[in-house]
Structures are given as C-alpha cells and as structure tokens.
Coordinates of C-alpha atoms in Angstrom, one line a residue:
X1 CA 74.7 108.1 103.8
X2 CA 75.8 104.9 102.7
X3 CA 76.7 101.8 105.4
X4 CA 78.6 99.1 104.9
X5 CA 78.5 95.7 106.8
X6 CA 81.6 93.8 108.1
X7 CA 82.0 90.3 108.6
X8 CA 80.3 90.6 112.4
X9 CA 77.3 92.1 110.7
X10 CA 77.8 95.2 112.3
X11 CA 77.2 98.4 110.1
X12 CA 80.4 101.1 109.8
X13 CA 80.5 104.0 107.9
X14 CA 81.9 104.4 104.1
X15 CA 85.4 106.0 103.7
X16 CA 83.6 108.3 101.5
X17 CA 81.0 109.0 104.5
X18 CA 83.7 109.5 107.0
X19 CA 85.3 112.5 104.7
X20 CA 81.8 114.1 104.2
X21 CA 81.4 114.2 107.8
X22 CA 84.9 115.3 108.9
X23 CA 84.8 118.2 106.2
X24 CA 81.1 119.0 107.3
X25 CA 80.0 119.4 104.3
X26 CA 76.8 117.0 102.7
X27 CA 77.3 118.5 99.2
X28 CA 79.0 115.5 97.0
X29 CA 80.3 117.4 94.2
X30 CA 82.0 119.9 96.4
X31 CA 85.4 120.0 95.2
X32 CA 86.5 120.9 98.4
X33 CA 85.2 117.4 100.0
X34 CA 88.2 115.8 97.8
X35 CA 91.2 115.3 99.6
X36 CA 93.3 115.2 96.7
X37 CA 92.1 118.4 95.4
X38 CA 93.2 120.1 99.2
X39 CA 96.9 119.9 100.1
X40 CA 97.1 121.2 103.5
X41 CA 101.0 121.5 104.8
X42 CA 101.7 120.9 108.5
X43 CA 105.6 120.8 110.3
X44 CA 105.8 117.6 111.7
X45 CA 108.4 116.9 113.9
X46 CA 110.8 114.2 113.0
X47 CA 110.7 113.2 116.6
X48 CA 106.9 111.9 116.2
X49 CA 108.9 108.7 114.6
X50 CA 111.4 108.4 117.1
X51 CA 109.2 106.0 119.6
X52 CA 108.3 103.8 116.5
X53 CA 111.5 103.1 116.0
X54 CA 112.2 101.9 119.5
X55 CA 109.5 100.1 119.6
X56 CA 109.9 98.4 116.2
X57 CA 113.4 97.4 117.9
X58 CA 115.2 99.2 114.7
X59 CA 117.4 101.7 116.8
X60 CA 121.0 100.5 118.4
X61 CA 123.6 101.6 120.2
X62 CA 127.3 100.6 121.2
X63 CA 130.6 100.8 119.8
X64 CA 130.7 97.1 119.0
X65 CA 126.6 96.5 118.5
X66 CA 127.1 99.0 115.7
X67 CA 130.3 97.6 114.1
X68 CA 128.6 93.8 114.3
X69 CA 125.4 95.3 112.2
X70 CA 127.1 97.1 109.9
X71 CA 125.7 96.2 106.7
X72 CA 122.3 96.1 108.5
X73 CA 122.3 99.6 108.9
X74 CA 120.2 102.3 107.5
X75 CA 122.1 105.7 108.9
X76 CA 123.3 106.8 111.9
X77 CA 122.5 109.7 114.2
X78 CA 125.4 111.6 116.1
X79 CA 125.0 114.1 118.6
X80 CA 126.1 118.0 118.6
X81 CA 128.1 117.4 121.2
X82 CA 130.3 114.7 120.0
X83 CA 134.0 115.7 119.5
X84 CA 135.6 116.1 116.0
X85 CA 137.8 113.3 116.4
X86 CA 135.0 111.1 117.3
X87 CA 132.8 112.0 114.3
X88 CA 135.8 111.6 111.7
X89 CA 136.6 108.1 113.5
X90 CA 132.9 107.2 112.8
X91 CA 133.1 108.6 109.2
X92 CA 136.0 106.4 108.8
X93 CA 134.6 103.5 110.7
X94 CA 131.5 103.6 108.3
X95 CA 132.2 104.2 104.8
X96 CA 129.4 104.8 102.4
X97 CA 126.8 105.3 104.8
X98 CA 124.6 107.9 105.4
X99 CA 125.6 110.2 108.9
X100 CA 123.4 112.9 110.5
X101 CA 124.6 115.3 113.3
X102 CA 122.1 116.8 114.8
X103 CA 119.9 117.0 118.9
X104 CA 122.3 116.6 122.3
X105 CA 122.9 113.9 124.3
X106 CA 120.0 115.0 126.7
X107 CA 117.7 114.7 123.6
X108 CA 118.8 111.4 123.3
X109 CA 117.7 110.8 126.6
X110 CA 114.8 112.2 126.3
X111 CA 113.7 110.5 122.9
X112 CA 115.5 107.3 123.5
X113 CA 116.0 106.6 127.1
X114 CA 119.5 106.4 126.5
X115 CA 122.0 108.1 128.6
X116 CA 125.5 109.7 127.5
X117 CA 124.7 108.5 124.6
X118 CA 126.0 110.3 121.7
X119 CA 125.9 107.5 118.7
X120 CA 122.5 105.7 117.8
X121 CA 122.1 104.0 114.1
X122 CA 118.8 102.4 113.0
X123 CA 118.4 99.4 111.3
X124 CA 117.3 99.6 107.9
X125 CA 113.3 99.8 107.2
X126 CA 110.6 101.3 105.4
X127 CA 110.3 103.6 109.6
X128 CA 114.1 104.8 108.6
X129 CA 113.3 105.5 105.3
X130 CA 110.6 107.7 106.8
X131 CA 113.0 108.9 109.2
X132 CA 115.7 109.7 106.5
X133 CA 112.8 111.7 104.3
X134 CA 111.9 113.8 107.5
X135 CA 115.6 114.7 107.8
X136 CA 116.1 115.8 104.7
X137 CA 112.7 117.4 104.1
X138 CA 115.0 119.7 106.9
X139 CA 116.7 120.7 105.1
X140 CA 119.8 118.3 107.1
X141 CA 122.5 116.8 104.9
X142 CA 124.3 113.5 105.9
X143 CA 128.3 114.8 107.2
X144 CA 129.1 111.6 104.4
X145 CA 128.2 108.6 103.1
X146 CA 125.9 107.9 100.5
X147 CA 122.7 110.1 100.5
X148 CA 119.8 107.8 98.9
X149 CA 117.4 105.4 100.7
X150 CA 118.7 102.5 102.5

C-alpha cells in the first residue's frame, strides 16, 4: 500500500491504491485491476445533467431572452407538446442551430422548475456539449439546424 502526503501532512491513499481496493483485489498484475482493460456500459440518463445546467446558469427561457442570446446559444429543447406551427416558427426563428423535441411540459417542470414552459435553450458549454452527446448517444436527431458541437 503505498501513501502519499499532501501539503497539510496528512497521508491519503494512491489513485493506484484506491482501484486495488474498490476492485478487491491485492494482485497488481491482475489485468482485471486496469480500468482501461474493463469497459463496463451503464444507461445514464440524460436528465442526470439537467440540474448542472441550472445551476451553472446555462439554461434560458422566454421568447425574447432567447432571441437577445442568439448567437450565445448551444441548442434548444422543445417540448412534445408544442404545436406544429410553433416548432416551424422556431425553426425559422433560429436558423442553423441545433433543435431537439423531446419530454412534456410537466417534465420541464419537473427538471427545470419551469412551468408551461415548452421552449428552453442552453447556452453554449463544455455541460451542453455533454448534453448534446447524451442526446444523440439516443439515438435523437436535431428537427434542423446544424448537427455538430456548439
């Protein structure tokens, strides 16, 4: 077991001791024990990221908020319940950018804290681009716009 000291003196594990002990195994040259050699797939919701977002102050809302930050924005996120004519006024609204229809209004609420909500567009970061890879790891294609990283 190897320690290493911090700057308070205090000893804390290795990286390398922390994997040993998590996989419970003490033989080093187990090949299993390298976390490169295991690749372990889990679902994870996309929804995980959804209170980073509003916390990292990257998610907006409103008609005019929206129109104002533009060129700011990563993609937007329309609900199922929107009407046609909405969601080809927003596809004309905002050319070239990426557009994802998917959850209800009452998902919104739930994610968000926003009511009757139906529109929400995040600001571009490295959390949308997250966002975005969740999306389309999906399998969900953007209605229009351009579909590469913000």
């Amino acid at each position: 077991m190897r320690f290493t000291f911090s700057t308070k003196g205090f000893r804390t594990w290795s990286t390398h001791d922390r994997e040993m002990a998590s996989n419970g195994s003490n033989n080093r040259s187990s090949a299993s024990a390298n976390p490169k050699t295991q690749q372990v797939v889990s679902p994870k919701p996309v929804e995980r990221l959804f209170p980073f977002a509003l916390r990292a102050r990257i998610v907006a809302t409103g008609e005019q908020t929206l129109k104002a930050i533009r060129k700011k924005i990563g993609f937007l996120l329309l609900t199922e319940d929107i009407s046609p004519s909405r969601v080809h006024q927003i596809l004309k609204q905002f050319p070239g950018l990426p557009v994802y229809q998917r959850y209800t209004s009452e998902d919104f609420k739930t994610f968000f804290g926003y009511q009757q909500t139906k529109v929400i567009g995040f600001r571009k970061s490295a959390l949308t681009r997250s966002i975005l890879k969740e999306f389309k790891s999906l399998g969900l294609s953007a209605l229009q716009g351009k579909n590469s990283d913000p």
